[in-house]
Structure formats: structure tokens, C-alpha cells
Short mmCIF file of C-alpha atoms in Angstrom, two decimals:
data_model
loop_
_atom_site.label_atom_id
_atom_site.label_comp_id
_atom_site.label_asym_id
_atom_site.label_seq_id
_atom_site.Cartn_x
_atom_site.Cartn_y
_atom_site.Cartn_z
CA MET A 1 31.53 -33.67 -39.12
CA THR A 2 33.09 -31.39 -36.69
CA GLN A 3 30.42 -30.05 -33.98
CA ARG A 4 31.32 -26.33 -33.30
CA LEU A 5 29.73 -25.82 -30.10
CA GLU A 6 30.69 -29.22 -28.50
CA GLY A 7 30.63 -28.88 -24.75
CA LYS A 8 29.25 -25.55 -24.69
CA THR A 9 26.02 -24.40 -23.03
CA ALA A 10 23.76 -21.82 -24.42
CA LEU A 11 20.55 -19.79 -23.62
CA VAL A 12 18.35 -18.83 -26.28
CA THR A 13 15.56 -16.17 -25.53
CA GLY A 14 12.12 -16.26 -27.44
CA SER A 15 13.30 -19.76 -29.24
CA THR A 16 9.76 -21.23 -29.13
CA SER A 17 9.25 -20.13 -32.66
CA ASN A 18 10.95 -18.60 -36.09
CA ILE A 19 14.30 -17.07 -35.58
CA GLY A 20 15.13 -18.01 -32.08
CA ARG A 21 13.91 -21.76 -32.91
CA ALA A 22 16.14 -21.92 -35.55
CA ILE A 23 19.04 -20.41 -33.42
CA ALA A 24 18.27 -23.24 -30.70
CA VAL A 25 18.18 -26.25 -33.23
CA ALA A 26 21.01 -25.15 -34.98
CA PHE A 27 23.37 -24.93 -31.53
CA ALA A 28 22.17 -28.13 -30.38
CA ALA A 29 22.89 -29.80 -33.88
CA GLU A 30 26.52 -28.18 -33.40
CA GLY A 31 26.66 -29.95 -29.79
CA ALA A 32 25.45 -27.44 -27.25
CA HIS A 33 23.17 -28.01 -24.49
CA VAL A 34 20.60 -25.25 -25.06
CA VAL A 35 17.97 -24.08 -22.69
CA VAL A 36 14.88 -22.84 -24.94
CA SER A 37 13.03 -20.07 -23.37
CA GLY A 38 9.66 -18.23 -24.38
CA ARG A 39 6.26 -17.70 -22.99
CA ASP A 40 4.37 -20.85 -24.47
CA ALA A 41 5.32 -23.92 -22.80
CA SER A 42 3.78 -26.15 -25.44
CA LYS A 43 5.53 -24.54 -28.18
CA GLY A 44 8.93 -25.13 -25.92
CA ALA A 45 8.18 -28.51 -25.29
CA ALA A 46 7.90 -28.99 -28.95
CA VAL A 47 11.70 -27.38 -29.76
CA VAL A 48 13.13 -29.32 -27.01
CA SER A 49 11.40 -32.89 -28.75
CA GLN A 50 12.73 -31.54 -31.78
CA ILE A 51 16.23 -31.10 -30.58
CA ARG A 52 16.20 -34.40 -28.22
CA ALA A 53 14.84 -36.43 -31.35
CA ALA A 54 17.89 -35.18 -33.24
CA GLY A 55 20.25 -36.46 -30.65
CA GLY A 56 20.70 -32.95 -29.08
CA GLU A 57 20.38 -31.51 -25.72
CA ALA A 58 17.66 -29.21 -24.78
CA ASP A 59 15.70 -27.99 -21.49
CA PHE A 60 12.64 -25.80 -21.58
CA VAL A 61 12.22 -22.83 -19.32
CA ARG A 62 9.38 -20.66 -19.09
CA ALA A 63 9.82 -16.72 -19.22
CA ASP A 64 7.76 -13.85 -20.07
CA LEU A 65 10.36 -11.10 -20.36
CA ASP A 66 8.70 -7.92 -19.86
CA GLY A 67 11.93 -5.71 -18.94
CA THR A 68 11.76 -6.32 -14.93
CA PRO A 69 15.21 -6.99 -13.61
CA ALA A 70 13.08 -9.56 -11.34
CA VAL A 71 12.29 -11.76 -14.45
CA SER A 72 15.76 -11.50 -16.14
CA HIS A 73 17.34 -12.47 -13.33
CA ALA A 74 15.18 -15.26 -12.57
CA LEU A 75 15.56 -16.79 -15.96
CA ALA A 76 19.57 -16.44 -15.77
CA ALA A 77 19.13 -18.15 -12.32
CA GLU A 78 17.27 -21.15 -13.87
CA ALA A 79 19.18 -21.68 -16.89
CA THR A 80 22.51 -21.72 -14.85
CA GLU A 81 20.92 -24.17 -12.65
CA LEU A 82 19.96 -26.30 -15.58
CA LEU A 83 23.07 -26.20 -17.38
CA GLY A 84 25.86 -25.49 -14.73
CA ARG A 85 26.94 -22.31 -16.67
CA VAL A 86 26.05 -20.23 -19.49
CA ASP A 87 28.59 -20.09 -21.96
CA VAL A 88 26.44 -18.35 -24.93
CA LEU A 89 23.51 -16.13 -24.37
CA VAL A 90 21.47 -14.99 -27.57
CA ASN A 91 19.14 -11.80 -26.88
CA ASN A 92 16.44 -13.00 -29.54
CA ALA A 93 13.29 -12.42 -27.89
CA GLY A 94 11.45 -9.28 -29.24
CA ILE A 95 7.97 -7.50 -29.94
CA TYR A 96 7.25 -5.65 -32.67
CA PRO A 97 3.82 -4.28 -32.68
CA PRO A 98 2.98 -2.35 -35.81
CA SER A 99 2.17 1.29 -35.18
CA SER A 100 3.01 4.65 -36.14
CA THR A 101 4.34 7.52 -34.03
CA ALA A 102 0.76 9.42 -33.88
CA THR A 103 -0.91 6.00 -32.67
CA THR A 104 1.80 4.85 -30.16
CA ASP A 105 0.59 5.05 -26.53
CA GLU A 106 2.79 5.23 -23.54
CA GLU A 107 2.00 1.51 -22.68
CA THR A 108 2.75 0.33 -25.96
CA PHE A 109 6.35 2.34 -25.97
CA ASP A 110 7.22 0.90 -22.39
CA SER A 111 6.35 -2.55 -23.71
CA VAL A 112 8.49 -2.67 -26.61
CA PHE A 113 11.45 -1.02 -24.89
CA GLY A 114 10.71 -3.35 -21.81
CA VAL A 115 11.08 -6.78 -23.91
CA ASN A 116 13.68 -5.44 -26.38
CA VAL A 117 16.19 -3.38 -24.46
CA LYS A 118 15.52 -3.88 -20.78
CA ALA A 119 14.95 -7.41 -20.40
CA PRO A 120 18.27 -8.33 -22.55
CA PHE A 121 20.27 -5.48 -20.72
CA PHE A 122 19.34 -6.97 -17.28
CA LEU A 123 19.69 -10.57 -18.63
CA THR A 124 23.12 -9.87 -19.68
CA GLN A 125 23.66 -8.05 -16.62
CA ALA A 126 23.00 -11.33 -14.71
CA LEU A 127 24.83 -13.81 -16.98
CA VAL A 128 28.35 -11.89 -18.09
CA PRO A 129 29.85 -11.85 -14.51
CA ALA A 130 29.64 -15.64 -14.21
CA MET A 131 31.32 -15.84 -17.84
CA VAL A 132 34.23 -13.77 -16.80
CA GLU A 133 34.72 -15.68 -13.80
CA ALA A 134 34.78 -18.67 -15.83
CA GLY A 135 37.28 -17.42 -18.34
CA GLY A 136 35.21 -16.53 -21.46
CA GLY A 137 31.66 -16.48 -23.31
CA VAL A 138 29.77 -15.10 -25.76
CA VAL A 139 26.90 -12.81 -26.07
CA ILE A 140 24.69 -12.32 -29.20
CA ASN A 141 22.40 -9.63 -29.88
CA LEU A 142 19.19 -9.12 -32.29
CA GLY A 143 19.07 -6.07 -34.11
CA SER A 144 17.29 -5.20 -37.48
CA TRP A 145 17.53 -3.89 -40.91
CA ILE A 146 14.89 -1.36 -40.08
CA THR A 147 17.33 0.13 -37.36
CA ARG A 148 19.16 1.71 -40.52
CA LEU A 149 16.79 1.61 -43.42
CA GLY A 150 13.35 3.61 -41.95
CA VAL A 151 9.80 1.73 -42.86
CA PRO A 152 6.62 4.11 -41.93
CA SER A 153 5.18 1.84 -39.31
CA GLY A 154 8.10 0.97 -37.08
CA SER A 155 9.69 3.57 -35.17
CA ILE A 156 9.50 2.34 -31.78
CA TYR A 157 10.74 -0.90 -32.74
CA SER A 158 13.54 0.10 -34.95
CA THR A 159 14.64 2.36 -31.96
CA SER A 160 14.58 -0.52 -29.30
CA LYS A 161 16.63 -2.48 -32.22
CA GLY A 162 18.83 0.28 -32.56
CA ALA A 163 19.44 0.71 -28.89
CA MET A 164 20.36 -3.19 -29.01
CA GLU A 165 23.15 -2.59 -31.73
CA THR A 166 24.59 0.32 -29.81
CA LEU A 167 24.94 -1.67 -26.98
CA THR A 168 26.58 -4.56 -28.49
CA ARG A 169 29.48 -1.93 -29.49
CA ALA A 170 29.30 -0.61 -25.79
CA TRP A 171 29.60 -4.23 -24.33
CA ALA A 172 31.80 -5.34 -26.61
CA SER A 173 34.29 -2.62 -25.22
CA GLU A 174 33.28 -3.22 -21.47
CA PHE A 175 33.63 -7.30 -21.63
CA GLY A 176 35.64 -8.27 -24.34
CA PRO A 177 38.87 -7.26 -22.35
CA ARG A 178 37.34 -9.68 -19.73
CA GLY A 179 37.13 -12.76 -22.19
CA VAL A 180 33.53 -12.17 -23.18
CA ARG A 181 32.76 -11.50 -27.00
CA VAL A 182 29.67 -9.56 -27.76
CA ASN A 183 28.42 -9.13 -31.46
CA ALA A 184 25.01 -8.85 -33.14
CA ILE A 185 23.11 -10.22 -36.08
CA SER A 186 20.62 -7.68 -37.94
CA PRO A 187 18.27 -9.82 -40.09
CA GLY A 188 16.57 -8.90 -43.13
CA VAL A 189 13.18 -9.92 -43.97
CA ILE A 190 12.69 -13.17 -42.41
CA ALA A 191 9.96 -15.44 -43.68
CA SER A 192 7.64 -17.16 -40.80
CA ASP A 193 6.89 -20.58 -41.17
CA GLY A 194 3.05 -19.37 -40.17
CA TRP A 195 2.95 -16.93 -43.32
CA ASP A 196 0.15 -17.22 -45.65
CA ASP A 197 1.10 -16.97 -49.19
CA ALA A 198 0.07 -13.22 -49.26
CA THR A 199 2.10 -12.38 -46.40
CA ARG A 200 4.86 -14.13 -48.23
CA ALA A 201 4.71 -12.24 -51.12
CA ALA A 202 3.99 -8.93 -49.43
CA ALA A 203 7.65 -9.66 -47.72
CA ASP A 204 9.10 -10.57 -50.85
CA VAL A 205 7.86 -7.21 -52.49
CA MET A 206 10.19 -5.47 -49.95
CA MET A 207 13.36 -7.65 -51.03
CA HIS A 208 12.65 -6.48 -54.82
CA GLY A 209 16.03 -5.04 -56.35
CA THR A 210 18.19 -6.64 -53.86
CA PRO A 211 20.90 -9.02 -54.42
CA ALA A 212 18.76 -11.83 -52.93
CA GLY A 213 15.42 -10.85 -54.53
CA ARG A 214 13.48 -12.30 -51.84
CA SER A 215 13.02 -12.72 -48.22
CA GLY A 216 15.24 -14.92 -46.48
CA HIS A 217 14.76 -18.19 -44.10
CA PRO A 218 15.36 -18.36 -40.42
CA ASP A 219 17.91 -20.94 -40.86
CA ALA A 220 20.25 -18.23 -42.16
CA ILE A 221 20.00 -16.23 -39.03
CA ALA A 222 20.77 -19.47 -37.25
CA ALA A 223 23.86 -20.14 -39.67
CA ALA A 224 25.20 -16.33 -38.57
CA ALA A 225 24.62 -17.41 -34.68
CA VAL A 226 26.39 -20.32 -34.80
CA TYR A 227 29.35 -18.95 -36.46
CA LEU A 228 29.55 -16.01 -34.09
CA ALA A 229 29.04 -18.32 -31.20
CA SER A 230 31.97 -20.61 -32.21
CA GLU A 231 35.77 -20.28 -31.98
CA GLU A 232 35.79 -19.45 -35.69
CA ALA A 233 34.79 -15.85 -34.38
CA ALA A 234 37.20 -15.44 -31.82
CA PHE A 235 38.73 -12.59 -33.21
CA VAL A 236 35.27 -11.01 -33.86
CA HIS A 237 34.40 -8.53 -31.42
CA GLY A 238 31.39 -5.50 -31.50
CA ILE A 239 30.28 -6.20 -34.99
CA VAL A 240 26.71 -6.12 -36.31
CA LEU A 241 26.66 -8.89 -39.06
CA ASP A 242 23.77 -7.93 -41.80
CA VAL A 243 22.03 -11.17 -42.76
CA ASP A 244 19.69 -9.62 -45.05
CA GLY A 245 19.69 -10.20 -48.54
CA GLY A 246 21.79 -7.27 -49.31
CA ARG A 247 18.81 -4.97 -48.25
CA THR A 248 20.71 -2.73 -46.13
CA GLY A 249 24.19 -2.57 -47.97
CA VAL A 250 23.23 -2.44 -51.48
CA ALA A 251 21.61 0.25 -53.58
CA VAL A 252 18.08 -1.19 -54.48
CA VAL A 253 17.51 -0.84 -58.28
CA ALA A 254 13.67 -0.64 -58.96
CA ALA A 255 12.26 -3.05 -61.68
#
């Protein structure tokens, strides 16, 4: 089996659980040396152990990305030191505190934009120049289906993810001519391993009437990330790839 990311290095933020973890594991299975990053060292160690047990290469760097340039730059520096270079950056880390517009205070607003927009902005700022110097690289951002299909409790989160989708296009224009491809993935309703049956059932309700008819698995997002990181996507720039079971692209017909 051909390893599509053989010889590549990757930093995946927020990769101690769920979508980020699936991406890190998939990248390593395809031959990449992965830096797993997140706030929880024990969860990070578990991901690294899983990857190494399967014969892959991985290291953990703890980072509590809060949006400050210093924290993002420190993570970039530590990942670069471990890997020698970073070929692929996946800006996955994000927070989603449920709240309405009326109940969102300034601290929550700033926290969401700090983690979801400022942190990846300054991490990309720190890593792309070396990619350009090395002759190429890949940046993959994570958007969200609720950026284009509003839900009543997600105004701040959806706006922050909309910013990341816009940055994807802007960065593709800015960095593409210099050899760095930038794209995004917009996940749909993705089930978490920690969900109970009631939560999973509620998520599936949001997918009623879609082509998939159910919530997705993190591995579906990981497969898309592998594609965008690989040479198979060498002619792909500035897209937002919807991996959402048809939630945003197809008319939902109520049963």
C-alpha cells in the first residue's frame, strides 16, 4: 500500500480527541511524522502511544492555544524543533461554548475568536515562511457546516469558523503562488466517541432528510485531510471541502 504522506511532517492542533485525533492517526498511518498537540498531556500521550503501537511516528507538544501570538509561535517553534520542519499544518483546535447572542459576554466572545481565529492565524504566520523557503507546504483549516446553515445557539462559533473559511481563500491567494497550498474542510454533524446514546440520537435528528441520514464519524474528516495534504490534491487551492453528509449542499426534505 502506498503511503501518501511518506517523508512528510505534520502538526495537528487539538489532536488529543475526536476529529483532530482521527486526523493525526490517519496522517501517521500514511507515513507522516506527526506532532500531536492539545491541552491534556495524558490524552496526548494516549494518541502518541496509539500511533507508535501501529508503527507510526509521533510526538506530543502541550499547547493551550489562546490566541496570543506568543503561544502560537512557541508551539510552532517546538514542533519545528522536534520535526526539523513542518510540511503540513492542520488548524483544527477550536471551542464551541453554546450560547445565544443575548447571553454571550465579552469574555466568551474574545475566547472563541482567540482560540478559533487568532491562534491559527498566528500559527500559520509562524510556520508558512519556512514552508515557502523549503519549496512548499500545506495548510488545512477546519470550518463548519453551521457557517452557511445557521443554528440558533451558534452565532459566535459559526462566525469564527466563517472567518477561517474566508482566511482559507485569502491565504490560498497569498501563499499559493509561493508553493503553499491552503484549503479547508467543513465537517457536518460528527459524532464524538464520548457521546451517550441520547446525544447521538439528537445529533442524528439534525441529519434527518439528508442524503446520509445520520451523523458522521471523525474518520470521514481524517480521510479528507489526508487527501488535501497529499500530492493527489496538488492542483487544489482555496476550497472548502464539505464533508457533511449532504447537510449544506442538498435540500433537506422533512420526513
